[in-house]
C-alpha cells in the first residue's frame, strides 16, 4: 500500500554531475511522485562523507568508522503532500578537507546524499540515497624530495659449484619519484655479475599496498603491472631499460583519511641469486613540475648510484676472473621476455564516455574535459585501459603474485613494511600506528 502511494522518490544532482572537488557546492533536487496524498512529519536531505574498515573482505559491517562531514537540511515541515509531482531543491557546501573517494576489499571512503520522508507512526518511512565521488587532487610537487633521483642498490653474495663464491650488484632507478595516470614510468636496472655463473631472469613489478587500520593495520598488496627481462651472463655488467604505463589507480596516501593508506612501490628482483631492490613511487593527480631525469646514455650508473665495483675474486677464481676480465666491463643490454601490459594506442585517457558506477572495479574518469581521471577502486591485478580491447598478457613470472584475500592475516608484530626497506621513503607519507 505504502509503495503504491509513492511512485517515485529519487535524488538528482545538478547537470548530472557525479564527481566533485572538496570545497565545491553540491546542488540537486529531491523528486517525489505520489499516486495519493501522503501525510508526513518531515522531509529531510542529508549529505555525508565517511570511511569504514573491516577485518573481513567485502564485509559491509564496519569495525572502525570515521566521519568527515554530516549536514542535514529540512525540505518541508509537517503536513501532507498532494498527489502528483513534487521537486525540492537543495544545496550543500562540500568541506575543503574531504578525502578522495575510495573502495577496496577491507574498506571504503563513501560520499552520499540521502533523503527521508518521515511519516506518522505505524507507517513506513521512505528513504533514498545517491552516491557521488570526490576527487581531492594530489599535487605530486607537495611531496618532500619528489624531484630527487629515485635509485637504490643491493649486493648479494652467494656460493656456487660448492666452493666458489661470487656476488651480484643490482642497482635500480626510475626517471621520477611520482607519476600521474597515463604517464610512462621509465625504469632502469644495472646488474654486475661478479661470478662465473649466469643469473636467473630479472622481474620489475609495480606494486600497490593498501593498509587498513582495524585495531592493527591489515595490508593488501597486489601487482599492478609486471615486466620480465632475461638473466645476466657470467662476469658481465648488464643494463635493462623498460617502461610501464601507469594505469588508472587511486592516489598515494589518501590524504585526509586516517583509516586507509595507499603506497606504491617499484620492485626490481633478480632470481638465482635472489636480490631485490624496492623503490617508493607516488601516484597523484598533478604531475611533477621539473623535466624528468632522463637515464644517462651509455654505461654510466644512474645518478646517485655507487660507482661500478670491480669484481674481487677469491684466489681459486683468479684464473677465471682473468679469463673473463676483458669482457667484464663491456656493457650488455638486456632484452625483455614478457610484459603484463600492452602498449596503449595514442589515445587520450580522458576520452572515456560515461560516469563512474559504484562497481568495485570502477576506474572511470570524470565527465568533465581535462579533469584528472578518478579511480575509486584498489588497483585491479589487471591494468586498466581507457580504449581498445587490449587484453593484458599475463607475465610468466611467479615472483610477485597478489595475495588472495584469504591469505592476509594480522600477525602479532606488523611485518617489516616496505617503508622500512625504502630508506628514501618520506616518513610523512607512511601510516603510523
Coordinates of N, CA, C and O in Angstrom, one line a residue, residues 83-229:
X83 N -1.3 14.4 -4.2 CA -0.9 13.5 -5.3 C -0.2 14.3 -6.4 O -0.5 15.5 -6.6
X84 N 0.7 13.7 -7.2 CA 1.4 14.3 -8.3 C 2.9 14.5 -8.1 O 3.5 13.8 -7.2
X85 N 3.5 15.4 -8.9 CA 5.0 15.5 -8.8 C 5.4 16.6 -7.9 O 4.8 17.7 -7.9
X86 N 6.5 16.4 -7.1 CA 7.0 17.5 -6.2 C 8.5 17.5 -6.4 O 9.1 16.4 -6.6
X87 N 9.1 18.7 -6.3 CA 10.5 18.8 -6.5 C 11.0 19.7 -5.4 O 10.5 20.8 -5.3
X88 N 12.0 19.3 -4.7 CA 12.6 20.1 -3.6 C 14.1 20.3 -3.9 O 14.9 19.4 -3.8
X89 N 14.5 21.6 -4.2 CA 15.9 21.8 -4.5 C 16.7 21.9 -3.1 O 16.1 22.2 -2.1
X90 N 18.0 21.6 -3.2 CA 18.8 21.7 -2.0 C 20.2 22.0 -2.5 O 20.6 21.8 -3.7
X91 N 21.1 22.5 -1.6 CA 22.5 22.8 -1.9 C 23.3 22.6 -0.6 O 22.9 23.0 0.5
X92 N 24.4 21.9 -0.8 CA 25.4 21.7 0.3 C 26.7 22.3 -0.1 O 27.0 22.4 -1.3
X93 N 27.6 22.7 0.8 CA 28.9 23.1 0.5 C 29.8 21.9 1.0 O 29.8 21.6 2.2
X94 N 30.6 21.3 0.1 CA 31.5 20.2 0.5 C 32.7 20.8 1.2 O 33.2 21.8 0.8
X95 N 33.1 20.2 2.3 CA 34.2 20.7 3.1 C 35.5 20.6 2.3 O 35.7 19.7 1.5
X96 N 36.4 21.6 2.5 CA 37.7 21.6 1.8 C 38.6 20.4 2.1 O 39.5 20.1 1.4
X97 N 38.3 19.8 3.3 CA 39.2 18.7 3.8 C 38.7 17.4 3.4 O 39.3 16.4 3.8
X98 N 37.6 17.3 2.6 CA 37.0 15.9 2.3 C 38.0 15.1 1.5 O 38.6 15.6 0.6
X99 N 38.3 13.8 1.9 CA 39.2 13.0 1.2 C 38.6 12.4 -0.1 O 37.4 12.3 -0.2
X100 N 39.5 11.9 -1.0 CA 39.1 11.3 -2.2 C 38.3 10.0 -2.0 O 38.7 9.2 -1.1
X101 N 37.3 9.8 -2.8 CA 36.5 8.5 -2.7 C 37.4 7.3 -3.0 O 38.4 7.4 -3.8
X102 N 37.1 6.2 -2.3 CA 38.0 5.0 -2.5 C 37.1 3.8 -2.1 O 36.2 3.9 -1.3
X103 N 37.4 2.7 -2.8 CA 36.7 1.4 -2.5 C 37.7 0.3 -2.6 O 38.3 0.1 -3.6
X104 N 37.8 -0.5 -1.5 CA 38.7 -1.6 -1.5 C 38.1 -2.8 -0.8 O 37.0 -2.6 -0.2
X105 N 38.7 -4.0 -0.8 CA 38.1 -5.1 -0.1 C 37.9 -5.0 1.4 O 36.9 -5.6 1.9
X106 N 38.7 -4.2 2.1 CA 38.6 -4.1 3.5 C 38.1 -2.8 4.0 O 38.1 -2.5 5.2
X107 N 37.7 -1.9 3.0 CA 37.2 -0.6 3.5 C 36.9 0.3 2.3 O 37.3 0.1 1.2
X108 N 36.1 1.4 2.6 CA 35.8 2.4 1.6 C 35.6 3.8 2.2 O 35.3 3.9 3.4
X109 N 35.8 4.7 1.3 CA 35.5 6.1 1.7 C 34.3 6.5 0.7 O 34.5 6.5 -0.5
X110 N 33.2 6.7 1.4 CA 31.9 6.9 0.6 C 31.4 8.3 0.9 O 31.2 8.7 2.1
X111 N 31.0 9.0 -0.2 CA 30.3 10.3 0.0 C 28.9 10.1 -0.6 O 28.8 9.6 -1.8
X112 N 27.8 10.5 0.1 CA 26.5 10.3 -0.5 C 25.5 11.3 0.1 O 25.7 12.0 1.1
X113 N 24.4 11.4 -0.7 CA 23.3 12.3 -0.3 C 22.1 11.3 0.0 O 21.9 10.4 -0.8
X114 N 21.4 11.5 1.1 CA 20.3 10.7 1.5 C 19.1 11.5 1.7 O 19.2 12.6 2.3
X115 N 17.9 11.0 1.3 CA 16.7 11.8 1.6 C 15.7 10.9 2.3 O 15.7 9.7 2.1
X116 N 14.9 11.5 3.2 CA 14.0 10.7 4.0 C 12.6 11.5 4.1 O 12.6 12.7 4.3
X117 N 11.5 10.7 3.9 CA 10.2 11.2 4.2 C 9.8 10.5 5.5 O 9.6 9.3 5.5
X118 N 9.7 11.3 6.5 CA 9.4 10.8 7.9 C 7.9 10.8 8.0 O 7.3 11.9 8.0
X119 N 7.3 9.6 8.1 CA 5.8 9.6 8.1 C 5.3 9.4 9.5 O 6.1 9.0 10.4
X120 N 4.0 9.6 9.7 CA 3.4 9.4 11.0 C 3.6 8.0 11.5 O 3.9 7.1 10.8
X121 N 3.4 7.8 12.8 CA 3.6 6.5 13.5 C 2.9 5.4 12.7 O 1.8 5.7 12.1
X122 N 3.4 4.2 12.8 CA 2.8 3.0 12.1 C 2.9 3.0 10.6 O 2.5 2.0 10.0
X123 N 3.5 4.0 10.0 CA 3.7 4.0 8.6 C 5.2 3.9 8.3 O 6.0 4.3 9.1
X124 N 5.6 3.2 7.2 CA 7.0 3.0 6.9 C 7.6 4.4 6.4 O 7.0 5.0 5.5
X125 N 8.7 4.8 6.9 CA 9.4 5.9 6.4 C 9.9 5.6 5.0 O 10.3 4.4 4.7
X126 N 10.1 6.6 4.1 CA 10.6 6.4 2.8 C 12.0 7.0 2.7 O 12.2 8.1 3.2
X127 N 12.9 6.2 2.1 CA 14.3 6.6 2.1 C 14.9 6.4 0.7 O 14.5 5.5 0.0
X128 N 15.8 7.3 0.2 CA 16.5 7.0 -1.0 C 17.9 7.7 -0.8 O 18.1 8.5 0.1
X129 N 18.9 7.2 -1.6 CA 20.2 7.7 -1.5 C 20.9 7.8 -2.8 O 20.5 7.1 -3.8
X130 N 22.0 8.6 -2.9 CA 22.7 8.7 -4.2 C 24.2 8.9 -3.8 O 24.5 9.8 -3.1
X131 N 25.0 8.0 -4.4 CA 26.5 8.1 -4.1 C 27.1 9.0 -5.1 O 26.9 8.9 -6.3
X132 N 28.0 10.0 -4.6 CA 28.8 10.8 -5.6 C 30.2 10.6 -5.2 O 30.5 10.0 -4.2
X133 N 31.1 11.1 -6.0 CA 32.5 10.9 -5.8 C 33.3 12.2 -5.6 O 32.9 13.2 -6.2
X134 N 34.3 12.2 -4.7 CA 35.1 13.4 -4.5 C 36.5 13.0 -5.0 O 37.0 12.0 -4.7
X135 N 37.1 13.9 -5.8 CA 38.5 13.8 -6.1 C 39.2 15.0 -5.6 O 39.0 16.1 -6.0
X136 N 40.0 14.8 -4.5 CA 40.8 15.8 -4.0 C 42.2 15.7 -4.6 O 42.9 14.8 -4.3
X137 N 42.5 16.5 -5.6 CA 43.7 16.2 -6.4 C 45.0 16.2 -5.6 O 45.2 17.1 -4.8
X138 N 45.8 15.2 -5.7 CA 47.1 15.1 -5.0 C 48.1 15.8 -5.9 O 48.4 15.2 -7.0
X139 N 48.7 16.9 -5.5 CA 49.8 17.6 -6.2 C 51.1 16.9 -5.9 O 51.5 17.0 -4.7
X140 N 51.7 16.2 -6.8 CA 52.9 15.5 -6.5 C 54.0 16.4 -6.0 O 54.9 16.0 -5.3
X141 N 54.0 17.7 -6.5 CA 55.0 18.6 -6.1 C 55.0 18.9 -4.6 O 55.9 19.5 -4.0
X142 N 53.9 18.6 -3.9 CA 53.8 18.8 -2.5 C 54.5 17.7 -1.6 O 54.6 17.8 -0.4
X143 N 55.0 16.7 -2.3 CA 55.6 15.6 -1.6 C 57.1 15.9 -1.5 O 57.8 16.3 -2.5
X144 N 57.6 15.7 -0.3 CA 59.0 16.0 0.0 C 60.0 15.3 -0.9 O 59.8 14.1 -1.1
X145 N 61.0 16.0 -1.5 CA 62.0 15.3 -2.3 C 61.5 14.6 -3.5 O 62.2 13.7 -4.1
X146 N 60.3 15.1 -4.0 CA 59.8 14.4 -5.2 C 60.7 14.5 -6.4 O 60.6 13.7 -7.3
X147 N 61.5 15.6 -6.4 CA 62.3 15.8 -7.6 C 63.7 15.1 -7.5 O 64.5 15.2 -8.4
X148 N 64.0 14.5 -6.4 CA 65.3 13.8 -6.2 C 65.3 12.5 -7.0 O 64.3 11.9 -7.3
X149 N 66.6 12.1 -7.4 CA 66.7 10.8 -8.2 C 66.1 9.7 -7.3 O 66.2 9.7 -6.1
X150 N 65.5 8.7 -8.0 CA 64.9 7.6 -7.3 C 65.8 6.4 -7.6 O 65.7 5.8 -8.7
X151 N 66.7 6.0 -6.7 CA 67.7 5.0 -7.0 C 68.0 4.2 -5.8 O 68.1 4.7 -4.7
X152 N 68.3 2.9 -5.9 CA 68.7 2.1 -4.8 C 69.5 0.9 -5.3 O 69.3 0.5 -6.4
X153 N 70.3 0.3 -4.4 CA 71.2 -0.8 -4.8 C 71.1 -1.9 -3.8 O 70.9 -1.7 -2.6
X154 N 71.4 -3.1 -4.2 CA 71.5 -4.3 -3.3 C 72.7 -5.1 -3.8 O 72.8 -5.3 -5.0
X155 N 73.5 -5.6 -2.9 CA 74.5 -6.6 -3.2 C 74.2 -7.9 -2.6 O 73.9 -8.0 -1.4
X156 N 74.4 -9.0 -3.4 CA 74.1 -10.3 -2.9 C 75.3 -11.2 -3.1 O 75.7 -11.4 -4.2
X157 N 75.8 -11.7 -2.0 CA 77.0 -12.7 -2.1 C 76.3 -14.1 -2.2 O 75.3 -14.3 -1.5
X158 N 76.9 -15.0 -2.9 CA 76.4 -16.3 -3.0 C 77.5 -17.3 -3.3 O 78.5 -17.0 -3.8
X159 N 77.2 -18.6 -3.1 CA 78.1 -19.7 -3.4 C 77.6 -20.5 -4.6 O 76.4 -20.6 -4.8
X160 N 78.5 -21.0 -5.3 CA 78.1 -21.9 -6.4 C 79.3 -22.9 -6.6 O 80.4 -22.7 -6.2
X161 N 79.0 -24.0 -7.3 CA 79.9 -25.1 -7.5 C 80.6 -25.5 -6.2 O 81.8 -25.7 -6.1
X162 N 79.8 -25.5 -5.2 CA 80.2 -25.9 -3.8 C 81.2 -25.0 -3.2 O 81.1 -24.6 -2.0
X163 N 82.3 -24.7 -3.9 CA 83.4 -24.0 -3.2 C 83.6 -22.6 -3.6 O 84.3 -21.8 -3.0
X164 N 82.9 -22.2 -4.7 CA 83.2 -20.8 -5.3 C 82.2 -19.8 -4.7 O 81.0 -20.2 -4.4
X165 N 82.6 -18.6 -4.5 CA 81.7 -17.6 -4.1 C 81.8 -16.4 -5.1 O 82.8 -16.2 -5.7
X166 N 80.6 -15.8 -5.2 CA 80.6 -14.6 -6.1 C 79.6 -13.6 -5.6 O 79.0 -13.8 -4.5
X167 N 79.4 -12.5 -6.3 CA 78.4 -11.6 -5.8 C 77.8 -10.9 -7.0 O 78.3 -10.9 -8.1
X168 N 76.5 -10.4 -6.8 CA 75.8 -9.7 -7.8 C 75.4 -8.3 -7.2 O 75.0 -8.3 -6.0
X169 N 75.6 -7.3 -8.0 CA 75.2 -5.9 -7.5 C 74.1 -5.5 -8.4 O 74.2 -5.5 -9.6
X170 N 72.9 -5.2 -7.8 CA 71.7 -4.8 -8.6 C 71.4 -3.4 -8.2 O 71.3 -3.1 -7.0
X171 N 71.4 -2.5 -9.2 CA 71.0 -1.1 -8.9 C 69.8 -0.8 -9.8 O 69.8 -1.1 -11.0
X172 N 68.7 -0.2 -9.2 CA 67.5 0.1 -9.9 C 67.2 1.6 -9.8 O 67.5 2.1 -8.7
X173 N 66.7 2.2 -10.8 CA 66.3 3.6 -10.7 C 65.1 3.8 -11.6 O 64.8 3.1 -12.6
X174 N 64.3 4.8 -11.2 CA 63.2 5.3 -12.1 C 63.4 6.7 -12.5 O 64.2 7.5 -11.8
X175 N 62.9 7.2 -13.6 CA 63.2 8.5 -14.1 C 62.6 9.6 -13.1 O 63.0 10.7 -13.1
X176 N 61.5 9.2 -12.4 CA 60.9 10.2 -11.5 C 60.5 9.4 -10.2 O 60.6 8.2 -10.2
X177 N 60.1 10.2 -9.2 CA 59.5 9.6 -8.0 C 58.0 9.6 -8.0 O 57.4 8.9 -7.1
X178 N 57.4 10.4 -8.8 CA 55.9 10.5 -8.8 C 55.4 10.5 -10.2 O 56.0 11.1 -11.1
X179 N 54.2 9.9 -10.4 CA 53.6 9.8 -11.7 C 52.1 10.1 -11.7 O 51.5 9.9 -10.6
X180 N 51.5 10.5 -12.8 CA 50.1 10.6 -12.9 C 49.6 9.5 -13.9 O 50.4 8.9 -14.6
X181 N 48.3 9.3 -13.8 CA 47.7 8.3 -14.7 C 48.0 8.6 -16.1 O 47.9 9.7 -16.6
X182 N 48.4 7.5 -16.9 CA 48.7 7.7 -18.3 C 50.1 8.1 -18.6 O 50.5 8.2 -19.7
X183 N 50.9 8.4 -17.5 CA 52.3 8.8 -17.7 C 53.1 7.5 -17.8 O 52.8 6.4 -17.3
X184 N 54.3 7.6 -18.5 CA 55.1 6.4 -18.6 C 56.2 6.4 -17.5 O 56.9 7.4 -17.3
X185 N 56.3 5.3 -16.8 CA 57.3 5.2 -15.8 C 58.5 4.5 -16.5 O 58.4 3.4 -17.0
X186 N 59.7 5.2 -16.5 CA 60.8 4.6 -17.2 C 61.7 4.0 -16.1 O 62.1 4.7 -15.1
X187 N 62.0 2.7 -16.2 CA 62.9 2.1 -15.1 C 64.1 1.6 -15.8 O 64.2 1.4 -17.0
X188 N 65.1 1.6 -14.9 CA 66.4 1.1 -15.4 C 67.1 0.2 -14.4 O 67.0 0.6 -13.2
X189 N 67.6 -0.9 -14.7 CA 68.4 -1.7 -13.8 C 69.8 -2.0 -14.3 O 69.9 -2.3 -15.5
X190 N 70.8 -1.8 -13.5 CA 72.1 -2.2 -13.8 C 72.5 -3.3 -12.9 O 72.4 -3.3 -11.7
X191 N 73.1 -4.4 -13.6 CA 73.4 -5.6 -12.8 C 74.9 -5.9 -13.1 O 75.3 -5.9 -14.3
X192 N 75.7 -6.1 -12.1 CA 77.0 -6.6 -12.3 C 77.1 -8.0 -11.7 O 76.9 -8.2 -10.5
X193 N 77.4 -8.9 -12.6 CA 77.5 -10.3 -12.2 C 79.0 -10.6 -11.9 O 79.7 -10.8 -12.9
X194 N 79.4 -10.5 -10.7 CA 80.8 -10.7 -10.3 C 81.0 -12.2 -9.9 O 81.4 -12.5 -8.8
X195 N 80.6 -13.1 -10.9 CA 80.8 -14.5 -10.6 C 80.9 -15.2 -12.0 O 80.5 -14.7 -13.0
X196 N 81.2 -16.5 -11.9 CA 81.3 -17.3 -13.1 C 80.1 -18.1 -13.4 O 80.1 -19.0 -14.2
X197 N 78.9 -17.6 -12.8 CA 77.7 -18.3 -13.0 C 76.6 -17.3 -13.6 O 76.5 -16.2 -13.2
X198 N 75.8 -17.8 -14.6 CA 74.8 -16.9 -15.2 C 73.7 -16.7 -14.1 O 73.4 -17.6 -13.4
X199 N 73.1 -15.6 -14.1 CA 72.0 -15.3 -13.2 C 70.6 -15.8 -13.8 O 70.5 -16.0 -15.0
X200 N 69.6 -15.9 -12.9 CA 68.2 -16.1 -13.4 C 67.7 -14.8 -14.0 O 68.3 -13.8 -14.0
X201 N 66.4 -14.8 -14.4 CA 65.8 -13.6 -15.0 C 65.5 -12.5 -14.1 O 65.5 -12.7 -12.8
X202 N 65.3 -11.3 -14.6 CA 65.0 -10.1 -13.9 C 63.5 -9.9 -13.9 O 62.9 -10.2 -15.0
X203 N 62.9 -9.4 -12.9 CA 61.5 -9.0 -12.9 C 61.3 -7.6 -12.3 O 61.9 -7.4 -11.2
X204 N 60.5 -6.8 -12.9 CA 60.2 -5.5 -12.3 C 58.7 -5.5 -12.2 O 57.9 -5.8 -13.1
X205 N 58.2 -5.1 -11.0 CA 56.7 -5.1 -10.7 C 56.4 -3.7 -10.1 O 57.1 -3.2 -9.2
X206 N 55.2 -3.2 -10.6 CA 54.6 -2.0 -9.9 C 53.6 -2.6 -8.9 O 52.7 -3.3 -9.3
X207 N 53.9 -2.4 -7.6 CA 53.1 -2.9 -6.5 C 52.3 -1.9 -5.9 O 52.7 -0.7 -5.7
X208 N 51.1 -2.3 -5.4 CA 50.2 -1.4 -4.7 C 50.0 -2.0 -3.3 O 49.7 -3.2 -3.2
X209 N 50.2 -1.2 -2.3 CA 50.0 -1.7 -0.9 C 49.0 -0.9 -0.2 O 49.2 0.3 0.0
X210 N 47.8 -1.4 0.1 CA 46.8 -0.7 0.8 C 46.7 -1.1 2.2 O 46.7 -2.3 2.5
X211 N 46.9 -0.2 3.2 CA 46.9 -0.5 4.6 C 45.5 0.0 5.2 O 45.1 1.1 4.9
X212 N 44.9 -0.9 5.9 CA 43.6 -0.6 6.5 C 43.8 -0.7 8.0 O 44.3 -1.7 8.6
X213 N 43.4 0.4 8.8 CA 43.6 0.4 10.2 C 42.4 -0.2 11.0 O 41.4 0.5 11.2
X214 N 42.4 -1.5 11.3 CA 41.3 -2.1 12.1 C 42.0 -2.6 13.3 O 42.6 -3.7 13.3
X215 N 42.0 -1.8 14.4 CA 42.8 -2.1 15.6 C 44.3 -2.2 15.2 O 45.1 -1.4 15.6
X216 N 44.7 -3.2 14.4 CA 46.0 -3.2 13.9 C 45.9 -2.9 12.4 O 44.8 -2.9 11.8
X217 N 47.0 -2.7 11.7 CA 47.0 -2.5 10.2 C 46.8 -3.8 9.5 O 47.5 -4.8 9.9
X218 N 46.0 -3.9 8.5 CA 45.9 -5.0 7.6 C 46.5 -4.5 6.3 O 46.2 -3.4 5.9
X219 N 47.3 -5.4 5.7 CA 47.9 -5.0 4.4 C 47.4 -5.8 3.3 O 47.3 -7.0 3.4
X220 N 47.0 -5.1 2.2 CA 46.6 -5.8 1.0 C 47.5 -5.4 -0.1 O 47.6 -4.2 -0.5
X221 N 48.4 -6.3 -0.6 CA 49.4 -6.0 -1.6 C 49.1 -6.7 -2.9 O 48.7 -7.8 -2.9
X222 N 49.1 -5.9 -4.0 CA 48.9 -6.6 -5.3 C 49.8 -6.0 -6.3 O 50.3 -4.9 -6.2
X223 N 50.0 -6.9 -7.4 CA 50.8 -6.5 -8.5 C 49.9 -5.8 -9.5 O 48.9 -6.3 -10.0
X224 N 50.3 -4.6 -9.9 CA 49.6 -3.8 -10.9 C 50.1 -4.1 -12.3 O 49.3 -4.2 -13.2
X225 N 51.4 -4.1 -12.5 CA 52.0 -4.4 -13.8 C 53.3 -5.1 -13.5 O 53.9 -4.9 -12.5
X226 N 53.7 -5.9 -14.5 CA 55.0 -6.7 -14.3 C 55.7 -6.8 -15.6 O 55.0 -7.0 -16.7
X227 N 57.0 -6.7 -15.6 CA 57.8 -6.9 -16.8 C 58.9 -7.9 -16.4 O 59.5 -7.8 -15.4
X228 N 59.2 -8.8 -17.4 CA 60.3 -9.7 -17.1 C 61.4 -9.6 -18.1 O 61.1 -9.6 -19.3
X229 N 62.6 -9.6 -17.7 CA 63.8 -9.5 -18.6 C 64.7 -10.7 -18.4 O 64.5 -11.5 -17.5

